[in-house]
Short mmCIF file of C-alpha atoms in Angstrom, two decimals:
data_model
loop_
_atom_site.label_atom_id
_atom_site.label_comp_id
_atom_site.label_asym_id
_atom_site.label_seq_id
_atom_site.Cartn_x
_atom_site.Cartn_y
_atom_site.Cartn_z
CA UNK A 1 0.41 -0.29 -0.13
CA UNK A 2 1.47 3.01 -1.43
CA UNK A 3 -0.43 6.86 -1.64
CA UNK A 4 1.81 6.77 -4.56
CA UNK A 5 1.80 4.60 -7.80
CA UNK A 6 5.52 4.50 -7.81
CA UNK A 7 6.74 1.30 -8.64
CA UNK A 8 4.46 0.45 -11.54
CA UNK A 9 4.67 4.25 -12.67
CA UNK A 10 8.01 3.49 -12.96
CA UNK A 11 7.34 -0.38 -14.70
CA UNK A 12 5.07 1.50 -17.37
CA UNK A 13 7.76 4.59 -17.89
CA UNK A 14 9.91 1.12 -19.13
CA UNK A 15 7.12 -0.03 -21.66
CA UNK A 16 6.31 -3.23 -18.86
CA UNK A 17 2.68 -4.61 -19.44
CA UNK A 18 1.56 -3.89 -15.43
CA UNK A 19 -0.90 -5.72 -13.87
CA UNK A 20 -2.08 -3.65 -10.38
CA UNK A 21 -4.72 -2.60 -7.93
CA UNK A 22 -7.92 -1.41 -9.04
CA UNK A 23 -7.76 -0.16 -5.52
CA UNK A 24 -6.75 3.01 -4.02
CA UNK A 25 -4.78 5.36 -6.78
CA UNK A 26 -4.21 2.23 -9.33
CA UNK A 27 -7.39 3.82 -11.16
CA UNK A 28 -5.51 7.39 -11.51
CA UNK A 29 -2.78 5.44 -12.82
CA UNK A 30 -3.72 2.82 -15.32
CA UNK A 31 -6.42 3.14 -17.48
CA UNK A 32 -7.60 -0.59 -17.30
CA UNK A 33 -7.37 -2.46 -20.78
CA UNK A 34 -5.96 0.37 -22.13
CA UNK A 35 -2.65 0.85 -20.62
CA UNK A 36 -2.68 -1.80 -18.00
CA UNK A 37 -5.11 -4.33 -16.10
CA UNK A 38 -6.48 -3.61 -12.83
CA UNK A 39 -7.32 -6.24 -10.23
CA UNK A 40 -8.64 -6.92 -6.96
CA UNK A 41 -5.85 -7.95 -5.11
CA UNK A 42 -8.27 -9.50 -2.29
CA UNK A 43 -8.98 -11.70 -5.49
CA UNK A 44 -6.18 -13.91 -6.59
CA UNK A 45 -8.45 -15.48 -9.57
CA UNK A 46 -8.05 -11.87 -10.90
CA UNK A 47 -4.86 -11.82 -9.99
CA UNK A 48 -3.88 -15.11 -11.96
CA UNK A 49 -6.34 -14.30 -14.70
CA UNK A 50 -4.97 -10.97 -15.12
CA UNK A 51 -1.30 -12.68 -15.37
CA UNK A 52 -1.54 -15.70 -17.61
CA UNK A 53 -4.03 -13.09 -20.16
CA UNK A 54 -0.75 -11.31 -21.22
CA UNK A 55 1.60 -14.54 -21.00
CA UNK A 56 -0.69 -15.84 -23.16
CA UNK A 57 -0.99 -12.93 -25.29
CA UNK A 58 2.37 -11.37 -26.16
CA UNK A 59 0.33 -8.71 -28.60
CA UNK A 60 -1.53 -7.73 -25.26
CA UNK A 61 1.16 -7.38 -23.23
CA UNK A 62 3.70 -5.12 -25.78
CA UNK A 63 0.25 -2.92 -26.34
CA UNK A 64 -0.46 -2.00 -23.64
CA UNK A 65 3.72 -1.58 -22.23
CA UNK A 66 3.92 0.85 -25.17
CA UNK A 67 0.41 2.01 -24.06
CA UNK A 68 1.85 2.84 -21.11
CA UNK A 69 4.97 4.43 -21.79
CA UNK A 70 3.09 7.17 -24.08
CA UNK A 71 0.72 7.69 -21.37
CA UNK A 72 3.69 8.46 -17.99
CA UNK A 73 5.69 10.69 -21.32
CA UNK A 74 2.94 12.91 -22.16
CA UNK A 75 1.39 13.16 -18.45
CA UNK A 76 3.25 12.40 -16.00
CA UNK A 77 6.82 13.00 -17.07
CA UNK A 78 8.85 14.98 -14.85
CA UNK A 79 9.25 18.36 -17.47
CA UNK A 80 5.16 18.02 -17.50
CA UNK A 81 4.38 17.26 -13.73
CA UNK A 82 6.55 20.50 -13.40
CA UNK A 83 5.16 22.61 -16.24
CA UNK A 84 1.86 21.52 -14.60
CA UNK A 85 2.42 22.65 -11.16
CA UNK A 86 3.91 25.96 -12.19
CA UNK A 87 0.56 26.97 -13.68
CA UNK A 88 -1.43 25.88 -10.93
CA UNK A 89 1.01 27.47 -8.51
CA UNK A 90 0.89 30.42 -10.73
CA UNK A 91 -2.87 30.42 -10.70
CA UNK A 92 -2.89 30.18 -7.39
CA UNK A 93 -0.78 33.49 -6.36
CA UNK A 94 -2.56 35.01 -9.15
CA UNK A 95 -5.95 34.76 -7.61
CA UNK A 96 -4.72 35.59 -3.88
CA UNK A 97 -2.03 37.95 -4.28
CA UNK A 98 -2.18 40.20 -1.99
CA UNK A 99 -2.26 43.76 -2.86
CA UNK A 100 0.89 45.41 -2.13
CA UNK A 101 0.40 48.03 0.16
CA UNK A 102 -0.82 45.70 2.21
CA UNK A 103 2.60 43.87 1.52
CA UNK A 104 4.20 47.53 2.54
CA UNK A 105 2.08 47.79 6.05
CA UNK A 106 2.24 44.50 7.01
CA UNK A 107 5.99 43.81 7.29
CA UNK A 108 8.46 47.13 5.55
CA UNK A 109 11.10 44.76 7.32
CA UNK A 110 10.93 43.12 4.43
CA UNK A 111 11.36 43.40 0.38
CA UNK A 112 8.99 41.02 -1.40
CA UNK A 113 8.99 40.85 -5.44
CA UNK A 114 5.28 40.48 -6.03
CA UNK A 115 5.77 40.89 -9.80
CA UNK A 116 6.89 36.56 -10.70
CA UNK A 117 7.16 34.09 -8.56
CA UNK A 118 10.25 32.34 -9.41
#
């Protein structure tokens, strides 16, 4: 159990067909049947059926792995995540930006650059 599915994400980035839990963060990371397979880990038959399915169908395994890598590169690469985070924080700053006058009166001993967050 992990807060974020780092191990399956790393497997997907390496083009590995990934079987992961449909509980917790699984559905946030994997589109079942497109970028991997989701199973209920409390159901051993589901897990074994997914393993057998991939072992018996190497074309499916290759397709899932390729689509998973594309998903990771497009949506979860460090460049993409940093860009999304920067945009989010810039939008928060723009929305909740305190007035310069308030900053100057509230803390005159500090210098604030309210024009850009870096």
